[in-house]
mmCIF file of C-alpha atoms (C1' of nucleotides) in Angstrom:
data_model
loop_
_atom_site.group_PDB
_atom_site.id
_atom_site.type_symbol
_atom_site.label_atom_id
_atom_site.label_comp_id
_atom_site.label_asym_id
_atom_site.label_seq_id
_atom_site.Cartn_x
_atom_site.Cartn_y
_atom_site.Cartn_z
ATOM 1 C CA MET A 295 101.466 49.492 79.227
ATOM 2 C CA ASP A 296 98.627 48.964 81.682
ATOM 3 C CA CYS A 297 96.866 51.583 83.669
ATOM 4 C CA ALA A 298 98.682 51.065 86.972
ATOM 5 C CA SER A 299 102.137 51.200 85.475
ATOM 6 C CA ALA A 300 101.175 54.217 83.389
ATOM 7 C CA ILE A 301 100.284 56.034 86.587
ATOM 8 C CA GLU A 302 103.564 54.929 88.108
ATOM 9 C CA SER A 303 105.403 56.258 85.064
ATOM 10 C CA PHE A 304 103.679 59.580 85.486
ATOM 11 C CA LEU A 305 104.626 59.822 89.139
ATOM 12 C CA ALA A 306 108.187 58.886 88.185
ATOM 13 C CA TYR A 307 108.119 61.641 85.580
ATOM 14 C CA LEU A 308 107.044 64.143 88.214
ATOM 15 C CA ARG A 309 109.809 63.072 90.599
ATOM 16 C CA ASP A 310 112.420 63.112 87.850
ATOM 17 C CA HIS A 311 111.486 66.660 87.027
ATOM 18 C CA ASN A 312 111.231 67.837 90.619
ATOM 19 C CA LEU A 313 107.538 68.458 90.257
ATOM 20 C CA PRO A 314 105.439 67.969 93.375
ATOM 21 C CA VAL A 315 103.321 64.832 93.454
ATOM 22 C CA THR A 316 99.965 66.129 94.609
ATOM 23 C CA ALA A 317 96.716 64.352 95.346
ATOM 24 C CA GLN A 318 95.088 66.249 92.474
ATOM 25 C CA ARG A 319 97.669 65.140 89.948
ATOM 26 C CA GLN A 320 97.300 61.546 91.023
ATOM 27 C CA ALA A 321 93.532 61.716 90.839
ATOM 28 C CA ILE A 322 93.600 63.247 87.364
ATOM 29 C CA ALA A 323 96.188 60.731 86.184
ATOM 30 C CA GLU A 324 93.982 57.876 87.360
ATOM 31 C CA VAL A 325 91.019 59.139 85.408
ATOM 32 C CA VAL A 326 92.913 59.842 82.212
ATOM 33 C CA LEU A 327 95.365 56.954 82.184
ATOM 34 C CA CYS A 328 92.848 54.305 83.257
ATOM 35 C CA SER A 329 90.205 55.357 80.776
ATOM 36 C CA ASP A 330 89.862 53.523 77.515
ATOM 37 C CA ARG A 331 87.954 56.502 76.159
ATOM 38 C CA HIS A 332 89.046 59.810 74.792
ATOM 39 C CA VAL A 333 88.151 62.099 77.657
ATOM 40 C CA SER A 334 87.587 65.842 77.631
ATOM 41 C CA ALA A 335 88.635 68.185 80.424
ATOM 42 C CA ASP A 336 84.986 68.386 81.340
ATOM 43 C CA ASP A 337 84.673 64.593 81.467
ATOM 44 C CA ILE A 338 87.563 64.518 83.916
ATOM 45 C CA GLU A 339 86.120 67.250 86.085
ATOM 46 C CA ARG A 340 82.738 65.569 86.188
ATOM 47 C CA GLU A 341 84.261 62.173 86.973
ATOM 48 C CA LEU A 342 86.396 63.536 89.819
ATOM 49 C CA TRP A 343 83.390 65.322 91.211
ATOM 50 C CA ALA A 344 81.444 62.043 91.090
ATOM 51 C CA ARG A 345 84.259 60.307 92.916
ATOM 52 C CA GLY A 346 84.071 62.930 95.655
ATOM 53 C CA ALA A 347 87.511 64.268 94.818
ATOM 54 C CA ALA A 348 86.614 67.470 92.980
ATOM 55 C CA VAL A 349 89.526 69.345 91.443
ATOM 56 C CA GLY A 350 89.541 72.879 90.046
ATOM 57 C CA THR A 351 89.189 73.322 86.313
ATOM 58 C CA ALA A 352 92.462 75.197 86.014
ATOM 59 C CA THR A 353 94.318 72.393 87.755
ATOM 60 C CA ILE A 354 92.872 69.869 85.347
ATOM 61 C CA TYR A 355 94.080 71.797 82.340
ATOM 62 C CA ARG A 356 97.476 72.423 83.931
ATOM 63 C CA THR A 357 97.879 68.762 84.783
ATOM 64 C CA LEU A 358 96.832 67.687 81.293
ATOM 65 C CA ASP A 359 99.602 69.950 80.026
ATOM 66 C CA VAL A 360 102.133 68.173 82.172
ATOM 67 C CA MET A 361 100.853 64.770 81.125
ATOM 68 C CA VAL A 362 101.071 65.654 77.451
ATOM 69 C CA ARG A 363 104.603 66.936 77.966
ATOM 70 C CA SER A 364 105.489 63.707 79.745
ATOM 71 C CA GLY A 365 104.509 61.851 76.610
ATOM 72 C CA LEU A 366 102.091 59.635 78.509
ATOM 73 C CA VAL A 367 99.012 61.379 77.199
ATOM 74 C CA VAL A 368 98.103 62.467 73.688
ATOM 75 C CA GLU A 369 95.870 65.391 72.830
ATOM 76 C CA ARG A 370 93.209 65.008 70.131
ATOM 77 C CA ASP A 371 91.001 67.470 68.323
ATOM 78 C CA PHE A 372 88.066 65.979 66.481
ATOM 79 C CA GLY A 373 86.653 69.361 65.559
ATOM 80 C CA GLU A 374 84.008 69.230 68.272
ATOM 81 C CA GLY A 375 84.976 72.582 69.734
ATOM 82 C CA PHE A 376 86.952 71.069 72.607
ATOM 83 C CA ARG A 377 89.930 68.748 73.021
ATOM 84 C CA ARG A 378 90.058 65.165 74.122
ATOM 85 C CA PHE A 379 92.899 63.317 75.774
ATOM 86 C CA GLU A 380 93.894 59.686 75.670
ATOM 87 C CA PRO A 381 96.679 57.635 77.232
ATOM 88 C CA ALA A 382 99.591 57.270 74.833
ATOM 89 C CA ARG A 383 99.745 53.592 74.030
ATOM 90 C CA ASP A 384 102.664 51.737 72.608
ATOM 91 C CA GLU A 385 101.259 51.975 69.128
ATOM 92 C CA PRO A 386 103.081 54.835 67.431
ATOM 93 C CA ASN A 387 100.408 56.380 65.225
ATOM 94 C CA HIS A 388 96.773 55.414 65.044
ATOM 95 C CA GLU A 389 93.676 56.867 63.478
ATOM 96 C CA HIS A 390 90.135 57.382 64.688
ATOM 97 C CA VAL A 391 86.628 56.574 63.585
ATOM 98 C CA ILE A 392 84.108 58.742 65.404
ATOM 99 C CA CYS A 393 80.357 58.267 65.536
ATOM 100 C CA THR A 394 78.639 61.521 64.692
ATOM 101 C CA VAL A 395 75.606 60.481 66.723
ATOM 102 C CA CYS A 396 76.930 59.238 70.065
ATOM 103 C CA GLY A 397 80.523 60.456 69.884
ATOM 104 C CA ARG A 398 81.980 56.982 70.384
ATOM 105 C CA VAL A 399 85.553 56.745 69.155
ATOM 106 C CA VAL A 400 87.171 53.619 67.722
ATOM 107 C CA GLU A 401 90.859 53.397 66.919
ATOM 108 C CA PHE A 402 92.656 51.574 64.158
ATOM 109 C CA ARG A 403 96.063 51.398 62.633
ATOM 110 C CA ASP A 404 97.131 51.195 59.044
ATOM 111 C CA GLU A 405 100.759 51.159 58.033
ATOM 112 C CA ARG A 406 99.956 52.057 54.440
ATOM 113 C CA LEU A 407 98.518 55.319 55.625
ATOM 114 C CA ASP A 408 101.732 56.235 57.319
ATOM 115 C CA ARG A 409 103.744 55.631 54.185
ATOM 116 C CA MET A 410 101.201 57.389 52.008
ATOM 117 C CA THR A 411 101.144 60.567 54.054
ATOM 118 C CA MET A 412 104.924 60.665 54.192
ATOM 119 C CA LEU A 413 105.123 60.416 50.410
ATOM 120 C CA ILE A 414 102.349 62.913 49.797
ATOM 121 C CA ALA A 415 104.048 65.454 52.051
ATOM 122 C CA GLU A 416 107.297 64.980 50.154
ATOM 123 C CA GLN A 417 105.537 65.506 46.849
ATOM 124 C CA HIS A 418 104.458 68.932 48.055
ATOM 125 C CA ASP A 419 107.882 69.798 49.440
ATOM 126 C CA PHE A 420 106.792 69.409 53.045
ATOM 127 C CA VAL A 421 108.675 67.529 55.735
ATOM 128 C CA ARG A 422 105.897 65.683 57.490
ATOM 129 C CA SER A 423 105.843 65.751 61.264
ATOM 130 C CA ARG A 424 102.597 63.867 61.656
ATOM 131 C CA HIS A 425 99.175 63.298 60.208
ATOM 132 C CA LYS A 426 95.668 63.131 61.588
ATOM 133 C CA LEU A 427 92.909 61.101 60.027
ATOM 134 C CA VAL A 428 89.393 61.099 61.373
ATOM 135 C CA ILE A 429 86.652 59.080 59.752
ATOM 136 C CA GLU A 430 83.152 60.239 60.607
ATOM 137 C CA GLY A 431 80.151 57.985 60.389
ATOM 138 C CA VAL A 432 77.370 56.352 62.320
ATOM 139 C CA CYS A 433 78.121 53.310 64.444
ATOM 140 C CA GLY A 434 76.107 50.101 64.481
ATOM 141 C CA VAL A 435 74.509 50.856 67.821
ATOM 142 C CA CYS A 436 73.247 54.252 66.695
ATOM 143 C CA ARG A 437 71.941 52.861 63.427
ATOM 144 C CA GLY A 438 70.110 50.095 65.295
ATOM 145 C CA THR A 439 68.633 51.842 68.293
ATOM 146 C CA ARG A 440 66.646 54.988 67.784
ATOM 147 C CA ASN A 441 69.418 56.869 69.611
ATOM 148 C CA GLU A 442 67.912 56.290 73.055
ATOM 149 C CA GLU A 443 71.306 55.220 74.260
ATOM 150 C CA ARG A 444 74.116 57.704 74.017
ATOM 151 C CA GLY A 445 77.406 56.830 75.623
ATOM 152 C CA SER A 446 79.076 58.986 78.244
ATOM 153 C CA ALA A 447 82.684 59.804 77.560
ATOM 154 C CA ILE A 448 84.144 58.178 80.662
ATOM 155 C CA MET B 251 83.914 77.022 38.757
ATOM 156 C CA ASP B 252 85.665 80.375 38.734
ATOM 157 C CA CYS B 253 85.344 83.091 41.274
ATOM 158 C CA ALA B 254 82.914 85.310 39.383
ATOM 159 C CA SER B 255 80.468 82.552 38.600
ATOM 160 C CA ALA B 256 80.719 81.256 42.150
ATOM 161 C CA ILE B 257 79.585 84.651 43.370
ATOM 162 C CA GLU B 258 76.806 84.616 40.819
ATOM 163 C CA SER B 259 75.724 81.187 42.080
ATOM 164 C CA PHE B 260 75.614 82.502 45.589
ATOM 165 C CA LEU B 261 73.464 85.451 44.626
ATOM 166 C CA ALA B 262 71.193 83.082 42.719
ATOM 167 C CA TYR B 263 70.978 80.911 45.820
ATOM 168 C CA LEU B 264 69.916 83.927 47.864
ATOM 169 C CA ARG B 265 67.241 84.916 45.350
ATOM 170 C CA ASP B 266 65.975 81.352 45.055
ATOM 171 C CA HIS B 267 65.537 81.212 48.793
ATOM 172 C CA ASN B 268 64.009 84.665 49.138
ATOM 173 C CA LEU B 269 66.960 85.884 51.115
ATOM 174 C CA PRO B 270 67.872 89.552 50.713
ATOM 175 C CA VAL B 271 70.948 90.249 48.616
ATOM 176 C CA THR B 272 72.792 92.763 50.741
ATOM 177 C CA ALA B 273 76.021 94.638 50.136
ATOM 178 C CA GLN B 274 77.571 92.822 53.108
ATOM 179 C CA ARG B 275 76.750 89.390 51.751
ATOM 180 C CA GLN B 276 78.213 90.272 48.397
ATOM 181 C CA ALA B 277 81.371 91.648 49.955
ATOM 182 C CA ILE B 278 81.843 88.566 52.127
ATOM 183 C CA ALA B 279 81.154 86.267 49.189
ATOM 184 C CA GLU B 280 83.818 88.048 47.139
ATOM 185 C CA VAL B 281 86.429 87.566 49.802
ATOM 186 C CA VAL B 282 85.642 83.921 50.494
ATOM 187 C CA LEU B 283 84.844 82.699 47.010
ATOM 188 C CA CYS B 284 87.690 84.514 45.278
ATOM 189 C CA SER B 285 90.314 83.441 47.775
ATOM 190 C CA ASP B 286 92.516 80.493 46.983
ATOM 191 C CA ARG B 287 93.323 80.236 50.682
ATOM 192 C CA HIS B 288 91.453 78.770 53.593
ATOM 193 C CA VAL B 289 90.242 81.895 55.327
ATOM 194 C CA SER B 290 89.133 82.346 58.912
ATOM 195 C CA ALA B 291 86.284 84.616 59.996
ATOM 196 C CA ASP B 292 88.949 86.954 61.298
ATOM 197 C CA ASP B 293 90.781 86.950 57.951
ATOM 198 C CA ILE B 294 87.549 87.980 56.258
ATOM 199 C CA GLU B 295 86.824 90.731 58.760
ATOM 200 C CA ARG B 296 90.351 92.098 58.468
ATOM 201 C CA GLU B 297 90.256 91.959 54.675
ATOM 202 C CA LEU B 298 86.920 93.767 54.456
ATOM 203 C CA TRP B 299 88.188 96.382 56.844
ATOM 204 C CA ALA B 300 91.261 96.835 54.639
ATOM 205 C CA ARG B 301 89.018 97.245 51.610
ATOM 206 C CA GLY B 302 87.136 99.989 53.411
ATOM 207 C CA ALA B 303 83.960 97.914 53.566
ATOM 208 C CA ALA B 304 83.968 96.820 57.175
ATOM 209 C CA VAL B 305 81.260 94.351 58.159
ATOM 210 C CA GLY B 306 80.217 93.320 61.674
ATOM 211 C CA THR B 307 81.596 90.079 63.053
ATOM 212 C CA ALA B 308 78.154 88.611 63.611
ATOM 213 C CA THR B 309 77.210 89.240 60.009
ATOM 214 C CA ILE B 310 80.332 87.482 58.823
ATOM 215 C CA TYR B 311 79.517 84.375 60.829
ATOM 216 C CA ARG B 312 75.884 84.489 59.789
ATOM 217 C CA THR B 313 76.807 84.840 56.132
ATOM 218 C CA LEU B 314 79.343 82.033 56.354
ATOM 219 C CA ASP B 315 76.505 79.906 57.676
ATOM 220 C CA VAL B 316 74.398 80.692 54.661
ATOM 221 C CA MET B 317 77.274 80.038 52.288
ATOM 222 C CA VAL B 318 77.981 76.662 53.865
ATOM 223 C CA ARG B 319 74.305 75.787 53.620
ATOM 224 C CA SER B 320 74.323 76.811 49.970
ATOM 225 C CA GLY B 321 77.017 74.224 49.392
ATOM 226 C CA LEU B 322 79.328 76.800 47.823
ATOM 227 C CA VAL B 323 81.618 76.983 50.823
ATOM 228 C CA VAL B 324 83.128 74.248 52.932
ATOM 229 C CA GLU B 325 84.045 74.565 56.595
ATOM 230 C CA ARG B 326 87.367 73.169 57.848
ATOM 231 C CA ASP B 327 88.776 72.591 61.297
ATOM 232 C CA PHE B 328 92.497 72.032 61.438
ATOM 233 C CA GLY B 329 92.575 71.983 65.212
ATOM 234 C CA GLU B 330 93.889 75.526 65.433
ATOM 235 C CA GLY B 331 91.142 76.683 67.759
ATOM 236 C CA PHE B 332 89.147 78.385 65.033
ATOM 237 C CA ARG B 333 87.505 77.414 61.760
ATOM 238 C CA ARG B 334 88.544 78.109 58.225
ATOM 239 C CA PHE B 335 86.389 78.320 55.125
ATOM 240 C CA GLU B 336 87.132 77.583 51.503
ATOM 241 C CA PRO B 337 85.163 77.727 48.288
ATOM 242 C CA ALA B 338 83.708 74.316 47.440
ATOM 243 C CA ARG B 339 85.434 73.279 44.269
ATOM 244 C CA ASP B 340 84.299 70.642 41.864
ATOM 245 C CA GLU B 341 86.614 68.081 43.369
ATOM 246 C CA PRO B 342 84.489 65.959 45.675
ATOM 247 C CA ASN B 343 86.828 65.190 48.552
ATOM 248 C CA HIS B 344 90.332 66.478 49.052
ATOM 249 C CA GLU B 345 92.834 66.444 51.859
ATOM 250 C CA HIS B 346 95.140 69.063 53.329
ATOM 251 C CA VAL B 347 98.798 69.493 54.115
ATOM 252 C CA ILE B 348 99.333 72.325 56.581
ATOM 253 C CA CYS B 349 102.614 73.994 57.472
ATOM 254 C CA THR B 350 102.985 74.136 61.234
ATOM 255 C CA VAL B 351 105.222 77.198 60.909
ATOM 256 C CA CYS B 352 103.411 79.584 58.559
ATOM 257 C CA GLY B 353 99.975 77.995 58.413
ATOM 258 C CA ARG B 354 100.064 77.621 54.636
ATOM 259 C CA VAL B 355 97.635 74.999 53.396
ATOM 260 C CA VAL B 356 98.115 72.842 50.315
ATOM 261 C CA GLU B 357 95.437 70.538 48.963
ATOM 262 C CA PHE B 358 95.695 67.178 47.299
ATOM 263 C CA ARG B 359 93.483 64.362 46.233
ATOM 264 C CA ASP B 360 93.969 60.654 46.495
ATOM 265 C CA GLU B 361 91.307 58.205 45.403
ATOM 266 C CA ARG B 362 92.910 55.349 47.301
ATOM 267 C CA LEU B 363 92.307 57.212 50.509
ATOM 268 C CA ASP B 364 88.650 57.471 49.811
ATOM 269 C CA ARG B 365 88.334 53.744 49.233
ATOM 270 C CA MET B 366 90.493 52.949 52.243
ATOM 271 C CA THR B 367 88.455 55.007 54.677
ATOM 272 C CA MET B 368 85.233 53.547 53.363
ATOM 273 C CA LEU B 369 86.527 50.020 53.921
ATOM 274 C CA ILE B 370 87.993 50.788 57.314
ATOM 275 C CA ALA B 371 84.703 52.262 58.494
ATOM 276 C CA GLU B 372 82.893 49.156 57.321
ATOM 277 C CA GLN B 373 85.308 46.925 59.179
ATOM 278 C CA HIS B 374 84.332 48.683 62.400
ATOM 279 C CA ASP B 375 80.621 48.543 61.639
ATOM 280 C CA PHE B 376 80.382 52.239 60.876
ATOM 281 C CA VAL B 377 78.647 53.783 57.893
ATOM 282 C CA ARG B 378 81.098 56.428 56.833
ATOM 283 C CA SER B 379 79.752 59.875 56.054
ATOM 284 C CA ARG B 380 83.123 61.478 55.424
ATOM 285 C CA HIS B 381 86.737 61.570 56.464
ATOM 286 C CA LYS B 382 89.229 64.287 57.248
ATOM 287 C CA LEU B 383 92.952 63.907 56.748
ATOM 288 C CA VAL B 384 95.392 66.606 57.705
ATOM 289 C CA ILE B 385 99.110 66.161 57.241
ATOM 290 C CA GLU B 386 101.213 68.470 59.354
ATOM 291 C CA GLY B 387 104.739 69.391 58.444
ATOM 292 C CA VAL B 388 107.060 72.225 57.532
ATOM 293 C CA CYS B 389 106.940 73.653 54.034
ATOM 294 C CA GLY B 390 109.967 74.323 51.851
ATOM 295 C CA VAL B 391 109.769 78.083 52.342
ATOM 296 C CA CYS B 392 109.804 77.804 56.123
ATOM 297 C CA ARG B 393 112.659 75.305 56.065
ATOM 298 C CA GLY B 394 114.672 77.583 53.778
ATOM 299 C CA THR B 395 114.116 81.052 55.152
ATOM 300 C CA ARG B 396 114.623 81.679 58.813
ATOM 301 C CA ASN B 397 110.896 82.271 59.125
ATOM 302 C CA GLU B 398 111.134 85.966 58.275
ATOM 303 C CA GLU B 399 108.368 85.484 55.778
ATOM 304 C CA ARG B 400 105.105 84.196 57.105
ATOM 305 C CA GLY B 401 102.136 84.150 54.776
ATOM 306 C CA SER B 402 98.919 85.966 55.545
ATOM 307 C CA ALA B 403 95.804 83.882 55.276
ATOM 308 C CA ILE B 404 94.122 85.956 52.566
ATOM 309 C "C1'" DC C 42 54.967 98.316 54.043
ATOM 310 C "C1'" DT C 43 56.740 94.069 55.863
ATOM 311 C "C1'" DC C 44 60.023 91.043 57.175
ATOM 312 C "C1'" DA C 45 64.889 89.668 57.218
ATOM 313 C "C1'" DT C 46 69.467 91.607 57.935
ATOM 314 C "C1'" DT C 47 72.720 94.392 60.334
ATOM 315 C "C1'" DG C 48 75.631 95.983 64.093
ATOM 316 C "C1'" DC C 49 76.584 96.400 68.578
ATOM 317 C "C1'" DA C 50 77.036 94.663 72.848
ATOM 318 C "C1'" DA C 51 76.188 91.021 75.885
ATOM 319 C "C1'" DA C 52 76.303 86.050 76.409
ATOM 320 C "C1'" DG C 53 78.487 81.544 75.537
ATOM 321 C "C1'" DG C 54 81.682 77.610 75.989
ATOM 322 C "C1'" DA C 55 86.468 76.101 76.242
ATOM 323 C "C1'" DT C 56 90.706 77.340 77.948
ATOM 324 C "C1'" DT C 57 94.185 80.416 80.267
ATOM 325 C "C1'" DT C 58 95.953 83.524 83.655
ATOM 326 C "C1'" DG C 59 96.597 86.521 88.000
ATOM 327 C "C1'" DC C 60 96.915 86.107 92.622
ATOM 328 C "C1'" DA C 61 96.405 85.030 97.469
ATOM 329 C "C1'" DC C 62 96.607 80.647 99.837
ATOM 330 C "C1'" DT C 63 98.056 75.914 100.681
ATOM 331 C "C1'" DA C 64 100.907 72.021 100.394
ATOM 332 C "C1'" DA C 65 105.059 69.227 98.810
ATOM 333 C "C1'" DT C 66 109.895 68.608 99.363
ATOM 334 C "C1'" DA D 178 111.734 77.311 104.733
ATOM 335 C "C1'" DT D 179 111.383 77.275 99.799
ATOM 336 C "C1'" DT D 180 109.250 76.574 95.902
ATOM 337 C "C1'" DA D 181 105.539 75.061 93.205
ATOM 338 C "C1'" DG D 182 100.628 73.798 92.998
ATOM 339 C "C1'" DT D 183 95.817 74.914 93.882
ATOM 340 C "C1'" DG D 184 91.387 77.224 93.517
ATOM 341 C "C1'" DC D 185 88.789 80.912 92.467
ATOM 342 C "C1'" DA D 186 87.511 84.501 89.692
ATOM 343 C "C1'" DA D 187 88.590 87.365 86.031
ATOM 344 C "C1'" DA D 188 90.273 87.387 81.403
ATOM 345 C "C1'" DT D 189 90.809 85.420 76.570
ATOM 346 C "C1'" DC D 190 89.589 83.643 72.269
ATOM 347 C "C1'" DC D 191 86.237 82.247 68.929
ATOM 348 C "C1'" DT D 192 81.512 82.156 68.106
ATOM 349 C "C1'" DT D 193 76.514 82.965 68.962
ATOM 350 C "C1'" DT D 194 72.507 85.588 70.381
ATOM 351 C "C1'" DG D 195 69.248 89.510 71.795
ATOM 352 C "C1'" DC D 196 67.523 93.548 70.233
ATOM 353 C "C1'" DA D 197 66.729 98.127 68.245
ATOM 354 C "C1'" DA D 198 67.723 100.283 63.987
ATOM 355 C "C1'" DT D 199 68.168 99.624 58.955
ATOM 356 C "C1'" DG D 200 67.419 98.102 54.332
ATOM 357 C "C1'" DA D 201 65.770 94.803 50.664
ATOM 358 C "C1'" DG D 202 61.822 93.249 48.010
#
DNA sequence: CTCATTGCAAAGGATTTGCACTAAT
DNA sequence: ATTAGTGCAAATCCTTTGCAATGAG
């Protein structure tokens, strides 16, 4: 699903649920759904401010809530002390590799992992709802450069 | 390594580094190192209070810092909004299954996982430092009982 | 005696909430 | 007109820090 149709889906979700379609919600949706990064609430706020369409912090969090509930956005916690959000893509379950230097996040999928975690949960008498795998390391860029360049999250 | 010798190792670490061995540090070490759970700072504070040896919050965090630096304690973040700590066991790298109802944590090891994450990191031009896998699900107890019983974290 | 630790309270960052005000339907 | 959303500031939660008092070596 591309960015434009994701936004349309979100607006449709709002209408379907009798939730007002406000300028703020559209602006936030654009930032989150059109980003190929894993953005934090702060990233969103900063980006909207830069675009000259500043939105209150509370509204950003409240809108992220709605977007997560709509299923169009997925919440992530990489143990950084804050949450990140990414557009839900068609891929059902994917994992993350995160660079401990610049914070860059790369995604990958592995079907074996899905099966493995399901089995492991069973072995311990758990019914698995989901799993989260994060691989930490240093990316090629950060190993090469002397860390002069550190990516922004937008 | 058992609980008593883990405590002894910690005290040795303090002496080796010319750090004062205080009653508070010993009390905190006992709670953390002798627990088979993954305790939070709050769990520790509550437990010490219950034992009649209350210790200030700041001291608990500061001591946890020292214990992590000593390598005898490992810090975990399960995305709950706070950190948990567990004694570092001999096993090098292990994963966690956490019950989304009662918070119970079960550990397991899988060598394949270690190899897999190493390879996956390589494929994306990352040098892996470590990985974190958390499987979320509902444990047998919480599926059976109607959630009357919810484990404490100590 | 000297220097690190302790405890308390204040400060911090991320997130949530109360409430008067504004805007969508 | 209703009803919900918005922004601001205050409040929360977990964690850290400043600082005077305390204790270990």
